[in-house]
PDB file of N, CA and C in Angstrom:
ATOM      1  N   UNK A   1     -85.767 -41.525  17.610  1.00 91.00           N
ATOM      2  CA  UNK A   1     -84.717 -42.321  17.031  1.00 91.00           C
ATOM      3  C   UNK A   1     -84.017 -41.499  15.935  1.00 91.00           C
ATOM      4  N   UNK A   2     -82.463 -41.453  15.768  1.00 89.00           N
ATOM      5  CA  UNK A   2     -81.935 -40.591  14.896  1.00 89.00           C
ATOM      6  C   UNK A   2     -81.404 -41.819  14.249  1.00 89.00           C
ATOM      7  N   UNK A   3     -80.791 -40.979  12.742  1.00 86.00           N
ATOM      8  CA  UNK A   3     -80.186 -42.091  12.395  1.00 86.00           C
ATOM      9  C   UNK A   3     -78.668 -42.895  12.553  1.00 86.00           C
ATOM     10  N   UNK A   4     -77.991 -41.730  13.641  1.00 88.00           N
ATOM     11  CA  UNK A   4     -76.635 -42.873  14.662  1.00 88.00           C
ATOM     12  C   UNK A   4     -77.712 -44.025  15.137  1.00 88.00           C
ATOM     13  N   UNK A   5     -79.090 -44.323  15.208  1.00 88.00           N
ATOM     14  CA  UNK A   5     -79.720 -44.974  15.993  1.00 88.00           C
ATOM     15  C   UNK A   5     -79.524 -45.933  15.063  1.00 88.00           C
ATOM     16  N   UNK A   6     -79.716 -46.218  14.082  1.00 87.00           N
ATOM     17  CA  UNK A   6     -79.933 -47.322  13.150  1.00 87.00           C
ATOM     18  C   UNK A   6     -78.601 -47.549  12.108  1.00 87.00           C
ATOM     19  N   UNK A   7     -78.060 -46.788  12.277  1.00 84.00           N
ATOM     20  CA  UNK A   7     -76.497 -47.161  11.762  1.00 84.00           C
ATOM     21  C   UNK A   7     -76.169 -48.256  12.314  1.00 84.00           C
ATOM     22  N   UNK A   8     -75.173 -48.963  11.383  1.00 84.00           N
ATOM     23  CA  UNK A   8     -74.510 -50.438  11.833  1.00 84.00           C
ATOM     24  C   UNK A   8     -73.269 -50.459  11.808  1.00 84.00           C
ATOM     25  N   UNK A   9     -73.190 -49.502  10.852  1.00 85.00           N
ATOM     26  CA  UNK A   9     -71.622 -50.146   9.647  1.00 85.00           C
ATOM     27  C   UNK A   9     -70.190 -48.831  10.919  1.00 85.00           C
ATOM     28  N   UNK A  10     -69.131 -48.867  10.894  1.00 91.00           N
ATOM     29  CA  UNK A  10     -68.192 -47.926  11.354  1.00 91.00           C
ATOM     30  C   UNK A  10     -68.452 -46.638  11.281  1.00 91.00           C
ATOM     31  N   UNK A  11     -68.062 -46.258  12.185  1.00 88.00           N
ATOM     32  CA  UNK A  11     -68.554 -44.522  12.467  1.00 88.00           C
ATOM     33  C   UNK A  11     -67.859 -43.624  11.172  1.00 88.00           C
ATOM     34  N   UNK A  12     -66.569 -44.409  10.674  1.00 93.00           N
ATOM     35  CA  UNK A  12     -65.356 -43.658   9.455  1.00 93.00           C
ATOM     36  C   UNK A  12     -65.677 -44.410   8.427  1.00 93.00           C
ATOM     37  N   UNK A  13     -66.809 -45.379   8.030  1.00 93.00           N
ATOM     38  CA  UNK A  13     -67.134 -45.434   6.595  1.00 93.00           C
ATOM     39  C   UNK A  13     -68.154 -44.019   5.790  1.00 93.00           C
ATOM     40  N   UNK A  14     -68.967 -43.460   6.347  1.00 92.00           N
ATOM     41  CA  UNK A  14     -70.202 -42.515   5.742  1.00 92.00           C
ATOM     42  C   UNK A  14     -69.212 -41.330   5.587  1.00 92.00           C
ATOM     43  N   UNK A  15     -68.036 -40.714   6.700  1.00 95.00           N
ATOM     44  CA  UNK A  15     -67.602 -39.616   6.162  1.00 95.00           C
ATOM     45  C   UNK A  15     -66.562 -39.965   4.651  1.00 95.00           C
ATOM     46  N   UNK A  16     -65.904 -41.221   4.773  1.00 96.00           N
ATOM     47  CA  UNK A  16     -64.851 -41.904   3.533  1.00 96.00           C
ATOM     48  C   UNK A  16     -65.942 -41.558   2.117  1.00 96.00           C
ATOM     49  N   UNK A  17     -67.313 -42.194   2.111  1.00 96.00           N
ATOM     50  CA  UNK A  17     -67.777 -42.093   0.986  1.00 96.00           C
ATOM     51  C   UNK A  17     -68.135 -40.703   0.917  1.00 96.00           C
ATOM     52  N   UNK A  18     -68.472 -39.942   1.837  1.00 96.00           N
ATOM     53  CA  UNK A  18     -68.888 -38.800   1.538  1.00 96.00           C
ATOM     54  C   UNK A  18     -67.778 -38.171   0.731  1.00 96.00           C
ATOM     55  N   UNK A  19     -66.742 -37.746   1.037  1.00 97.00           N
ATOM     56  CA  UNK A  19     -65.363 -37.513   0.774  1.00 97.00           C
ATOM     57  C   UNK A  19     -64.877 -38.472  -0.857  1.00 97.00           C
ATOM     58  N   UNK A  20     -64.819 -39.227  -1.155  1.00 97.00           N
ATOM     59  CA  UNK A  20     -65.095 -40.243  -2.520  1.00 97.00           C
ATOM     60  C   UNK A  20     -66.143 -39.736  -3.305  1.00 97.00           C
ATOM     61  N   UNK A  21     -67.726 -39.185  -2.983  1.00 97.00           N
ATOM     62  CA  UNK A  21     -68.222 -38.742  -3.906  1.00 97.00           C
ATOM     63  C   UNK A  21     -68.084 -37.596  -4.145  1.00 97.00           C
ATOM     64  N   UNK A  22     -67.228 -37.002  -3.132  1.00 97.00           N
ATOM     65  CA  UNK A  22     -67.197 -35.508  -3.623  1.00 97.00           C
ATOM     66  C   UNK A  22     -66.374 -35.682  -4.431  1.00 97.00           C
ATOM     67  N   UNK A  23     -64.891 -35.880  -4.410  1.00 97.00           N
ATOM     68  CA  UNK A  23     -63.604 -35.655  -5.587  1.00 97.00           C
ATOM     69  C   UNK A  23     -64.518 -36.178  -6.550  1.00 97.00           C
ATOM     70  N   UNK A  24     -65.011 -37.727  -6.854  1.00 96.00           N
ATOM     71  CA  UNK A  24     -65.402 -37.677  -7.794  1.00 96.00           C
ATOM     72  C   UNK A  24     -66.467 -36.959  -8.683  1.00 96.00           C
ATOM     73  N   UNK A  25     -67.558 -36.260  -8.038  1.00 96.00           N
ATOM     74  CA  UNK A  25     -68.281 -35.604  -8.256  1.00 96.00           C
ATOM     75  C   UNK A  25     -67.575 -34.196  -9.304  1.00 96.00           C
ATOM     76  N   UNK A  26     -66.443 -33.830  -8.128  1.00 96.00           N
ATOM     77  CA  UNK A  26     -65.517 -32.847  -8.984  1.00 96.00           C
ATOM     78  C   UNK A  26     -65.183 -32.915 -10.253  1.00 96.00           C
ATOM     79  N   UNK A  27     -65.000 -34.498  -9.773  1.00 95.00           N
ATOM     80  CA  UNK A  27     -64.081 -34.495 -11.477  1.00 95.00           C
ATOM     81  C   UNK A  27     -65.169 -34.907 -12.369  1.00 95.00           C
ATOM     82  N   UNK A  28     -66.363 -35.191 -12.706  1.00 95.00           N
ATOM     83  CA  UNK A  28     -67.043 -35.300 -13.213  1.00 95.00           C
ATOM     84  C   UNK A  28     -67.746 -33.757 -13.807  1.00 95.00           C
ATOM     85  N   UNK A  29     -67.822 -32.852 -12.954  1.00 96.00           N
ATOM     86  CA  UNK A  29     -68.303 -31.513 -12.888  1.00 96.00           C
ATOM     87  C   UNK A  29     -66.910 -30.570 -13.830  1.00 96.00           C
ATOM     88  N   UNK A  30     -65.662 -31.054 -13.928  1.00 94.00           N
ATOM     89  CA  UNK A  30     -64.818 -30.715 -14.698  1.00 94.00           C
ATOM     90  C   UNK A  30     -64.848 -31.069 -15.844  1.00 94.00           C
ATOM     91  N   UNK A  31     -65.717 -32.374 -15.741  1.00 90.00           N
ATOM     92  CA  UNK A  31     -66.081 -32.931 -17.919  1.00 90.00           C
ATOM     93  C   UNK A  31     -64.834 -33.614 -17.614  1.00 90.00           C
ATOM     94  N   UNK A  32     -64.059 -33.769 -16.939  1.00 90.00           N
ATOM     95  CA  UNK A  32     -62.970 -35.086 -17.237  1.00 90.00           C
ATOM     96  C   UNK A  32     -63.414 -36.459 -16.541  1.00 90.00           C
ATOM     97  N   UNK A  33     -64.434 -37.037 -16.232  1.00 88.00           N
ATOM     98  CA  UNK A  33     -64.674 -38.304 -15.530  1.00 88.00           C
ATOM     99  C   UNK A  33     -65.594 -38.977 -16.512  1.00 88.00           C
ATOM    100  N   UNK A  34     -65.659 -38.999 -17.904  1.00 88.00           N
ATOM    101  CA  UNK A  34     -66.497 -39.840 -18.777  1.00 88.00           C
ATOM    102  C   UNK A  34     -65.762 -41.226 -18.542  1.00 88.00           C
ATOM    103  N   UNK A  35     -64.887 -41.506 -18.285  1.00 90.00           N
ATOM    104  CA  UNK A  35     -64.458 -43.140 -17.770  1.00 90.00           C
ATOM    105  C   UNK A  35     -65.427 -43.583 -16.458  1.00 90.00           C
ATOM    106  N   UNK A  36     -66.302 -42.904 -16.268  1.00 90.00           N
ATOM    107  CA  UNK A  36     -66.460 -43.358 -14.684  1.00 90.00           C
ATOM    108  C   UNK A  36     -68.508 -43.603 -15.245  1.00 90.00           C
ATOM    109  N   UNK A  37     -68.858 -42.712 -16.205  1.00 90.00           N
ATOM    110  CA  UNK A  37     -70.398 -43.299 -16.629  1.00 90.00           C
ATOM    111  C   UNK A  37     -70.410 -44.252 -17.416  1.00 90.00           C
ATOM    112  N   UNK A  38     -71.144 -45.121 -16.220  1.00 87.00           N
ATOM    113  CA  UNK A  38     -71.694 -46.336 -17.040  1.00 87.00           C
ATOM    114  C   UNK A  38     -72.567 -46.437 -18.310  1.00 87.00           C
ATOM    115  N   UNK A  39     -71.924 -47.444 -19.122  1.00 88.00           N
ATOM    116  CA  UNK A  39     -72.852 -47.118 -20.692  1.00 88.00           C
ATOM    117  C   UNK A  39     -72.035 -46.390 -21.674  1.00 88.00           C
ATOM    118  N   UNK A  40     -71.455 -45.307 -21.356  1.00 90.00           N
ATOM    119  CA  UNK A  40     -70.806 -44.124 -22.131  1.00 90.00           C
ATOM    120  C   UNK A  40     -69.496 -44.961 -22.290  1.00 90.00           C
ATOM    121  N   UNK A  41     -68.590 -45.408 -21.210  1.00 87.00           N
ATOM    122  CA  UNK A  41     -67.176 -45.994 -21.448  1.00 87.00           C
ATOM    123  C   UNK A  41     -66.968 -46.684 -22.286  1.00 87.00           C
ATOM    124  N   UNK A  42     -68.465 -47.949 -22.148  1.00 91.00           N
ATOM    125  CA  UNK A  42     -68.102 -49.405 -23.038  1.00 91.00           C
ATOM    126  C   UNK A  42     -68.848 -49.136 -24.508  1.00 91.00           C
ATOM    127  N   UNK A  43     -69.468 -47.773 -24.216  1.00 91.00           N
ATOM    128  CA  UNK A  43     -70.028 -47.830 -26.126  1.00 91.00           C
ATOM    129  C   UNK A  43     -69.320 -47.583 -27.212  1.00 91.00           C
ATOM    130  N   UNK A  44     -69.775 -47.978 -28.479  1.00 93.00           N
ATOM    131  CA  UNK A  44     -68.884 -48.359 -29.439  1.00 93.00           C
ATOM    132  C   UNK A  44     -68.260 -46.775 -29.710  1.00 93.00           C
ATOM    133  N   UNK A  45     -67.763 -45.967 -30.442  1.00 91.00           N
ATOM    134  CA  UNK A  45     -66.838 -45.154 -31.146  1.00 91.00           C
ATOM    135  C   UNK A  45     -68.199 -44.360 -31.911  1.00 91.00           C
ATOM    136  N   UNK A  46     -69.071 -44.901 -32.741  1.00 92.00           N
ATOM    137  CA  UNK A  46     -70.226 -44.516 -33.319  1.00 92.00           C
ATOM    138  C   UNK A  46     -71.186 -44.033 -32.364  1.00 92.00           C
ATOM    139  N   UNK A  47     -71.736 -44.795 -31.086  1.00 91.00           N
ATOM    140  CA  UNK A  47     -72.653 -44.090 -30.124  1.00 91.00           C
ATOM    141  C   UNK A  47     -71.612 -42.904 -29.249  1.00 91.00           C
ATOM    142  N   UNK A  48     -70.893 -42.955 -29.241  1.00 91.00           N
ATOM    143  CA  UNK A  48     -69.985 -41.730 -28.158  1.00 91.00           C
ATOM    144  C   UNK A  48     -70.124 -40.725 -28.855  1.00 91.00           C
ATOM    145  N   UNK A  49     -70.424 -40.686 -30.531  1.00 92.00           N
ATOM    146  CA  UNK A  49     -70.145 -39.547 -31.397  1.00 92.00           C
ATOM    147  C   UNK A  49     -71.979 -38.762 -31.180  1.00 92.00           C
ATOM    148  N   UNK A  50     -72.745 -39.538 -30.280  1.00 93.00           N
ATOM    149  CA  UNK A  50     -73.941 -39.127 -30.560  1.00 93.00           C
ATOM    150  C   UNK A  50     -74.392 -38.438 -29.498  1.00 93.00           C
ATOM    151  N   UNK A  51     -73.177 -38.200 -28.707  1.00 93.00           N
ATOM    152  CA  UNK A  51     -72.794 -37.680 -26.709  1.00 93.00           C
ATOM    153  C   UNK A  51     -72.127 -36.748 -26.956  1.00 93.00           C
ATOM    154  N   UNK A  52     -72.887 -35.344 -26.474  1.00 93.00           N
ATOM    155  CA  UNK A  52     -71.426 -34.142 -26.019  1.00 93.00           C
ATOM    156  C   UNK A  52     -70.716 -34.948 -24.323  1.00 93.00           C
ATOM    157  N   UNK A  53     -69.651 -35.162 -24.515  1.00 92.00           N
ATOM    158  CA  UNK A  53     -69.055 -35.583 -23.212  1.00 92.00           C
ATOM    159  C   UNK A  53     -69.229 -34.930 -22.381  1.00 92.00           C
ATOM    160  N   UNK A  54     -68.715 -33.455 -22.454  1.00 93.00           N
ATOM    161  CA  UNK A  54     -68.620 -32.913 -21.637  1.00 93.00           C
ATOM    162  C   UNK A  54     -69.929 -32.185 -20.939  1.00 93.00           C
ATOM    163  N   UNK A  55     -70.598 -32.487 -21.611  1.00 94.00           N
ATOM    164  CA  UNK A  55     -71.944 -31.935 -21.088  1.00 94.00           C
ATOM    165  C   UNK A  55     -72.458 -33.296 -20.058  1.00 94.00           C
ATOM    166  N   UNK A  56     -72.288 -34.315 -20.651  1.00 94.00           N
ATOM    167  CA  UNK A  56     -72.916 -35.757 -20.359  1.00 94.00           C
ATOM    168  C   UNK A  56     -72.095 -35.837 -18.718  1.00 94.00           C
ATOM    169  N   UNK A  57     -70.494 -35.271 -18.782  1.00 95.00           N
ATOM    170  CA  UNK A  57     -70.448 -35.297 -17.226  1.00 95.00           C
ATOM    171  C   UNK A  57     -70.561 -34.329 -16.534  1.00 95.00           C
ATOM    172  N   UNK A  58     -70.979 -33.115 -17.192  1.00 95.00           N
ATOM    173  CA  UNK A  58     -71.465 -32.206 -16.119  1.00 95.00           C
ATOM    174  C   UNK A  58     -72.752 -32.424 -15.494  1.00 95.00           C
ATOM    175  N   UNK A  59     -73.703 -33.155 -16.715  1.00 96.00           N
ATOM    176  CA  UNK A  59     -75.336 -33.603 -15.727  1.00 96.00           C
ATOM    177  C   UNK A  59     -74.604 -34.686 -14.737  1.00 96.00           C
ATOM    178  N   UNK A  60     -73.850 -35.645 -14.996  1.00 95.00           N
ATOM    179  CA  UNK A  60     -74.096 -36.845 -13.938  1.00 95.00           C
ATOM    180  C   UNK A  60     -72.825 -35.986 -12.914  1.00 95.00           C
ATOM    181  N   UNK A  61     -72.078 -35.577 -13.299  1.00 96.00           N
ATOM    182  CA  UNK A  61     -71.012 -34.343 -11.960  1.00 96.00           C
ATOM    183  C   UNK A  61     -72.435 -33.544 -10.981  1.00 96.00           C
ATOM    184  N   UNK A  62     -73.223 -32.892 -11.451  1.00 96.00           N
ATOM    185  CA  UNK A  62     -74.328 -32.321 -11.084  1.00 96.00           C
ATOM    186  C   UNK A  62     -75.206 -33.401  -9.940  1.00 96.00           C
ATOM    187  N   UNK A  63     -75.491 -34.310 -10.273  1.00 96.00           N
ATOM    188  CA  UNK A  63     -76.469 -35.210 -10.106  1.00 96.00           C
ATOM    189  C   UNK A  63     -75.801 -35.687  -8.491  1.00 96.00           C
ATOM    190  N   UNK A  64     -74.650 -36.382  -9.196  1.00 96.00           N
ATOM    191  CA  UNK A  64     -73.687 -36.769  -8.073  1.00 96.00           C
ATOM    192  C   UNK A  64     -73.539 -35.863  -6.973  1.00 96.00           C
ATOM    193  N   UNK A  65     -73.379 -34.287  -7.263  1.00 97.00           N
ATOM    194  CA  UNK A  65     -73.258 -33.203  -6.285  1.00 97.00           C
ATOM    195  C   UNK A  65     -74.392 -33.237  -5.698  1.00 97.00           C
ATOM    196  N   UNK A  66     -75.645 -33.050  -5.623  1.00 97.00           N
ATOM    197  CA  UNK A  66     -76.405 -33.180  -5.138  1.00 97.00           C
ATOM    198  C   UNK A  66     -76.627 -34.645  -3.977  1.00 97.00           C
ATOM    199  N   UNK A  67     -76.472 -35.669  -4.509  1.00 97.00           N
ATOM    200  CA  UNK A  67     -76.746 -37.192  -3.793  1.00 97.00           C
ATOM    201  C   UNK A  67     -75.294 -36.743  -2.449  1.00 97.00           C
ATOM    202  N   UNK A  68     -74.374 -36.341  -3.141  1.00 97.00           N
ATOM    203  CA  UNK A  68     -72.987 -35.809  -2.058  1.00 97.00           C
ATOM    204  C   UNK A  68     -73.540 -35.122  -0.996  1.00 97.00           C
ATOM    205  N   UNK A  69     -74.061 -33.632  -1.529  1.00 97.00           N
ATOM    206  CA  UNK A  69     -74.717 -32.704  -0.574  1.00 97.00           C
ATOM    207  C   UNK A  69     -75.244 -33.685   0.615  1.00 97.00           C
ATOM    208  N   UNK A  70     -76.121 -34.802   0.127  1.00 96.00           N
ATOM    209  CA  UNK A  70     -77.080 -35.038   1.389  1.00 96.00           C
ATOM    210  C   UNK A  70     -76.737 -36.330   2.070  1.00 96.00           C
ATOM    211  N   UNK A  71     -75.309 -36.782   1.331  1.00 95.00           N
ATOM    212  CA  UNK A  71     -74.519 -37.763   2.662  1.00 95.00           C
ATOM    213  C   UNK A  71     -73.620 -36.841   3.756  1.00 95.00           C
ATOM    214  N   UNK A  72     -73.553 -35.540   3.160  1.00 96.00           N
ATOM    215  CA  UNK A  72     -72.669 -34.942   3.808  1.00 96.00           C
ATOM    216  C   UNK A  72     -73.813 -34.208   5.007  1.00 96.00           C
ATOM    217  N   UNK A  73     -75.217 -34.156   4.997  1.00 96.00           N
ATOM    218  CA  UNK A  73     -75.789 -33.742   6.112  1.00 96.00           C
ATOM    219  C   UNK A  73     -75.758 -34.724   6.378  1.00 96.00           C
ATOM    220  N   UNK A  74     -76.100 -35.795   6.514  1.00 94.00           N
ATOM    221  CA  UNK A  74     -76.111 -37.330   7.058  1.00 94.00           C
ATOM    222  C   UNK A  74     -75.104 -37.830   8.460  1.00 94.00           C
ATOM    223  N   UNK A  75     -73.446 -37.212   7.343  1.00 93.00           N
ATOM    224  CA  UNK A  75     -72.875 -37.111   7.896  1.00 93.00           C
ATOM    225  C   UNK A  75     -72.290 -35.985   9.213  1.00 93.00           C
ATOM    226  N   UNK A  76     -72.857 -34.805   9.283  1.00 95.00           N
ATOM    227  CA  UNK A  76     -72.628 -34.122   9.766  1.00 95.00           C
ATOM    228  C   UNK A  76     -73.471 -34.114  11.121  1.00 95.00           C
ATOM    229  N   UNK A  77     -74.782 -34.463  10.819  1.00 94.00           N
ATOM    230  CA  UNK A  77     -76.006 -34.193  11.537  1.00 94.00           C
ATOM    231  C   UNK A  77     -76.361 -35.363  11.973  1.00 94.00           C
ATOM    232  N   UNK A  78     -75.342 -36.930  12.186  1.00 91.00           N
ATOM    233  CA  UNK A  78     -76.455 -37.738  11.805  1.00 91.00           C
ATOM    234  C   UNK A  78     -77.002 -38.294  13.416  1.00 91.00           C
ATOM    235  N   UNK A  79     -76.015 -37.671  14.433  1.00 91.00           N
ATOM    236  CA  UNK A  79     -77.300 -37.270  15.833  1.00 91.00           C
ATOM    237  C   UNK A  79     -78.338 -36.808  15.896  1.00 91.00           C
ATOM    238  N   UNK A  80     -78.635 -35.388  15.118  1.00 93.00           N
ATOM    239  CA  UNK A  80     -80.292 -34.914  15.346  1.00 93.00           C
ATOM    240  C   UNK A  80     -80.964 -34.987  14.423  1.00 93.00           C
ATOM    241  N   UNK A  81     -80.371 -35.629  12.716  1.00 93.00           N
ATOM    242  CA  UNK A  81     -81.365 -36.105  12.107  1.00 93.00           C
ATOM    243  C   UNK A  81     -82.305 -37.148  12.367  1.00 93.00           C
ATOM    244  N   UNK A  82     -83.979 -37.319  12.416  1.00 95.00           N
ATOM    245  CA  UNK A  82     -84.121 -38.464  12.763  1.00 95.00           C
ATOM    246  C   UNK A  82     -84.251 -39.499  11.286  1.00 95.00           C
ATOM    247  N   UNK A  83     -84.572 -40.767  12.198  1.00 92.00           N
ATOM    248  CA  UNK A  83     -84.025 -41.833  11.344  1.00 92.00           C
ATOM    249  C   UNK A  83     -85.004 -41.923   9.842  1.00 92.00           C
ATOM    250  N   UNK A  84     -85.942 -41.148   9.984  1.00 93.00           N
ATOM    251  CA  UNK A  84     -87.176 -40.772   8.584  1.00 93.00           C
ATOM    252  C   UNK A  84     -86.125 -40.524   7.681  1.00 93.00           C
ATOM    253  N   UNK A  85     -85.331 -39.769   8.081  1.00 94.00           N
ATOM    254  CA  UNK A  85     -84.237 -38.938   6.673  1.00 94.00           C
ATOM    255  C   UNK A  85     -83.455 -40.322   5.467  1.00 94.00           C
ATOM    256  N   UNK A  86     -83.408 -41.190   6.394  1.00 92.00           N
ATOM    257  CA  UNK A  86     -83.162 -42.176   5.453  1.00 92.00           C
ATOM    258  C   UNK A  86     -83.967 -42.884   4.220  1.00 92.00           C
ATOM    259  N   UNK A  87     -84.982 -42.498   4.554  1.00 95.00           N
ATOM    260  CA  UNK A  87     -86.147 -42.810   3.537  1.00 95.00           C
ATOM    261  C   UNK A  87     -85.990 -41.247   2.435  1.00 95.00           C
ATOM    262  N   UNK A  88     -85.717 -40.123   2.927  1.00 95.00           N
ATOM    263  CA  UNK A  88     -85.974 -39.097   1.781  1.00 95.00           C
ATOM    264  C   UNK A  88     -84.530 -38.989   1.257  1.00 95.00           C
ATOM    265  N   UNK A  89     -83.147 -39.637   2.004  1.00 95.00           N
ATOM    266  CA  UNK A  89     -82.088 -39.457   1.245  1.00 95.00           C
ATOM    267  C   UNK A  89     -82.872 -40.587  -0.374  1.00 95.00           C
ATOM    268  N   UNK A  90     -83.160 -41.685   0.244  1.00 96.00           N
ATOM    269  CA  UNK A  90     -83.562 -42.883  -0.790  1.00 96.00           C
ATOM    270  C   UNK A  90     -84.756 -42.209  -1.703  1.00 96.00           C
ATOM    271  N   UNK A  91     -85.142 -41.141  -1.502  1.00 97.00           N
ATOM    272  CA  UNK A  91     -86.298 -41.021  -2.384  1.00 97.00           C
ATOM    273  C   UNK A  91     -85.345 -39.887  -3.535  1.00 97.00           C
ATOM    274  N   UNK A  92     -84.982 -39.035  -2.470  1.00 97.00           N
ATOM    275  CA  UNK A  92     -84.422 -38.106  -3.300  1.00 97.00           C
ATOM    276  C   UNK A  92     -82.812 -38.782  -4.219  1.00 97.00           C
ATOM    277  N   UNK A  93     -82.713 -39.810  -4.067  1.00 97.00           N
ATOM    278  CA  UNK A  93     -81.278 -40.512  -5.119  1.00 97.00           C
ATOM    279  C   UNK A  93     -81.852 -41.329  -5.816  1.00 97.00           C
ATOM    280  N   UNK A  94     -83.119 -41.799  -5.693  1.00 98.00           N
ATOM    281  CA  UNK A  94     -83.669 -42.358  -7.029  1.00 98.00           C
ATOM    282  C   UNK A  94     -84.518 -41.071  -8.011  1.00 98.00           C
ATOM    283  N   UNK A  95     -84.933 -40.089  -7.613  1.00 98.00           N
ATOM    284  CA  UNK A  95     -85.316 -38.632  -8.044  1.00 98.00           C
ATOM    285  C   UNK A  95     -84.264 -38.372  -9.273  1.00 98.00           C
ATOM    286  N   UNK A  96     -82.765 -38.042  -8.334  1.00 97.00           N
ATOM    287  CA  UNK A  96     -81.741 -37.721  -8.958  1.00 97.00           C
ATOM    288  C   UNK A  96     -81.294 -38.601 -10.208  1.00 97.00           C
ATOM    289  N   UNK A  97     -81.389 -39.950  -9.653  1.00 96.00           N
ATOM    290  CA  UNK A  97     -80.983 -40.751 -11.132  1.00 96.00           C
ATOM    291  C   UNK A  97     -81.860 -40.400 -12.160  1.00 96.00           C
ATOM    292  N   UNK A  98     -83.354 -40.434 -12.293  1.00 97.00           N
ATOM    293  CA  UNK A  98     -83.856 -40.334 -13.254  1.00 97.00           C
ATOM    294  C   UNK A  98     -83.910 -39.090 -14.123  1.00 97.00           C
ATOM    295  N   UNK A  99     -83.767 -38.120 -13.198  1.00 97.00           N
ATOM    296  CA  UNK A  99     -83.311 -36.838 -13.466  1.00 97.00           C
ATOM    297  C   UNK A  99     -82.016 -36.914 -14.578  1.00 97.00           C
ATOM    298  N   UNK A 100     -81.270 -37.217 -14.491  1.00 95.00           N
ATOM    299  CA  UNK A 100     -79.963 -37.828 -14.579  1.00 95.00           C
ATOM    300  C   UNK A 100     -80.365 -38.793 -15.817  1.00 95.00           C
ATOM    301  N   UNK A 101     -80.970 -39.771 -15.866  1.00 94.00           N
ATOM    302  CA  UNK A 101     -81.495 -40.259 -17.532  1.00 94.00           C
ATOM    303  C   UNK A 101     -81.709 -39.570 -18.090  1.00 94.00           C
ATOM    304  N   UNK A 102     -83.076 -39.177 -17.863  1.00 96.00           N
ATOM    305  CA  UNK A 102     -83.794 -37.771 -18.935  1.00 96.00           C
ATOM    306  C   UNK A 102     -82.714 -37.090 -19.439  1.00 96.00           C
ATOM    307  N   UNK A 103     -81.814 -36.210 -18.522  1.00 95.00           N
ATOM    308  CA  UNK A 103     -80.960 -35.114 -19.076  1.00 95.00           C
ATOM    309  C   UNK A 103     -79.943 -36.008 -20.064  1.00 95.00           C
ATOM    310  N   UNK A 104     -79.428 -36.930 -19.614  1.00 93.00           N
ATOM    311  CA  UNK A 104     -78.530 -37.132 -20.602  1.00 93.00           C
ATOM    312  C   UNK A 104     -79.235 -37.798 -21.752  1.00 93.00           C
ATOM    313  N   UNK A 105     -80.279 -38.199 -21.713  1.00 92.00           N
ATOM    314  CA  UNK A 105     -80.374 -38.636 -23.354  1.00 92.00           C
ATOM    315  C   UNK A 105     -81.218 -37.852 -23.963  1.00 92.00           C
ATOM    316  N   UNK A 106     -81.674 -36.524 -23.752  1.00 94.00           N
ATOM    317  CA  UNK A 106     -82.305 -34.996 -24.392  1.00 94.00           C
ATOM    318  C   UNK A 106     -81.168 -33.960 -24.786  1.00 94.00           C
ATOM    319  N   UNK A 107     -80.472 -33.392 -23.407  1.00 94.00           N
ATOM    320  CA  UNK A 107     -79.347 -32.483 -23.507  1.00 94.00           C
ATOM    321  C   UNK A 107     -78.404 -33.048 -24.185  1.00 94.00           C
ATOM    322  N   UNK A 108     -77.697 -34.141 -23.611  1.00 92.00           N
ATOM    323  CA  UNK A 108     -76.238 -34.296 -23.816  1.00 92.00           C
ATOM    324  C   UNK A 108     -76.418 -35.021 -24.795  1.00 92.00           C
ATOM    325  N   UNK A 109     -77.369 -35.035 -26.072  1.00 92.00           N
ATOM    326  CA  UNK A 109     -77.211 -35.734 -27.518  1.00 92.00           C
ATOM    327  C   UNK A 109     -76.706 -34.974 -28.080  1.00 92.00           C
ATOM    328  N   UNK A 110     -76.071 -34.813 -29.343  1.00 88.00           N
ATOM    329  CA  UNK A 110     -75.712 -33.882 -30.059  1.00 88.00           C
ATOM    330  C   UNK A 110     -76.979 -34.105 -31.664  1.00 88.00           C
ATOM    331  N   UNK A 111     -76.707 -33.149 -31.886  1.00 78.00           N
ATOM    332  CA  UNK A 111     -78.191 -32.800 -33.153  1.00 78.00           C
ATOM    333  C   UNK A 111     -76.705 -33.355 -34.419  1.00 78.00           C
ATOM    334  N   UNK A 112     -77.827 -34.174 -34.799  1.00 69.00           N
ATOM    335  CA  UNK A 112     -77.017 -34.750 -36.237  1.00 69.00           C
ATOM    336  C   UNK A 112     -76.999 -33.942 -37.156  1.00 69.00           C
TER     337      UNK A 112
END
């Protein structure tokens, strides 16, 4: 069983998001997508001062590139992948998020 086997949804939704997380991924990896992390947008003026931005979207630009990378085998492969891969995309994007906590609230603090 691959995972075209267990797909449901349109054959042109998985390449659309793939394609969506990449630009955005980009622009996150450029340090211009701090509108797009959650937490960071809606905090007050005082916690943003306690965030290098641009560092804060290069980990989640990073993070995102990676979770991208492996819709885009998904998408590419997703005849001879078998349908197991769906369980290690899911292991490896909850991996990445936490990855993705840690870094931003160690790295991307700034030293008072």
């Amino acid at each position: 069983m691959t995972l075209k086997d267990i797909s449901n949804g349109p054959d042109w939704l998985l390449p659309l998001i793939t394609v969506l997380f990449g630009v955005l991924s980009l622009l996150q990896l450029l340090g211009k997508g701090s509108w797009l992390i959650a937490g960071y947008n809606t905090a007050s003026p005082e916690e943003k001062k306690g965030y290098d931005p641009k560092r804060l979207c290069r980990v989640t630009g990073g993070g995102m590139a990676v979770i991208t990378a492996l819709l885009a085998v998904m998408t590419i492969w997703k005849d001879v992948l078998p349908a197991a891969f769906a369980k290690v995309f899911g292991a490896v994007t909850v991996g990445v998020v936490v990855v993705i906590l840690v870094l931003s609230n160690t790295i991307c603090r700034r030293k008072p």
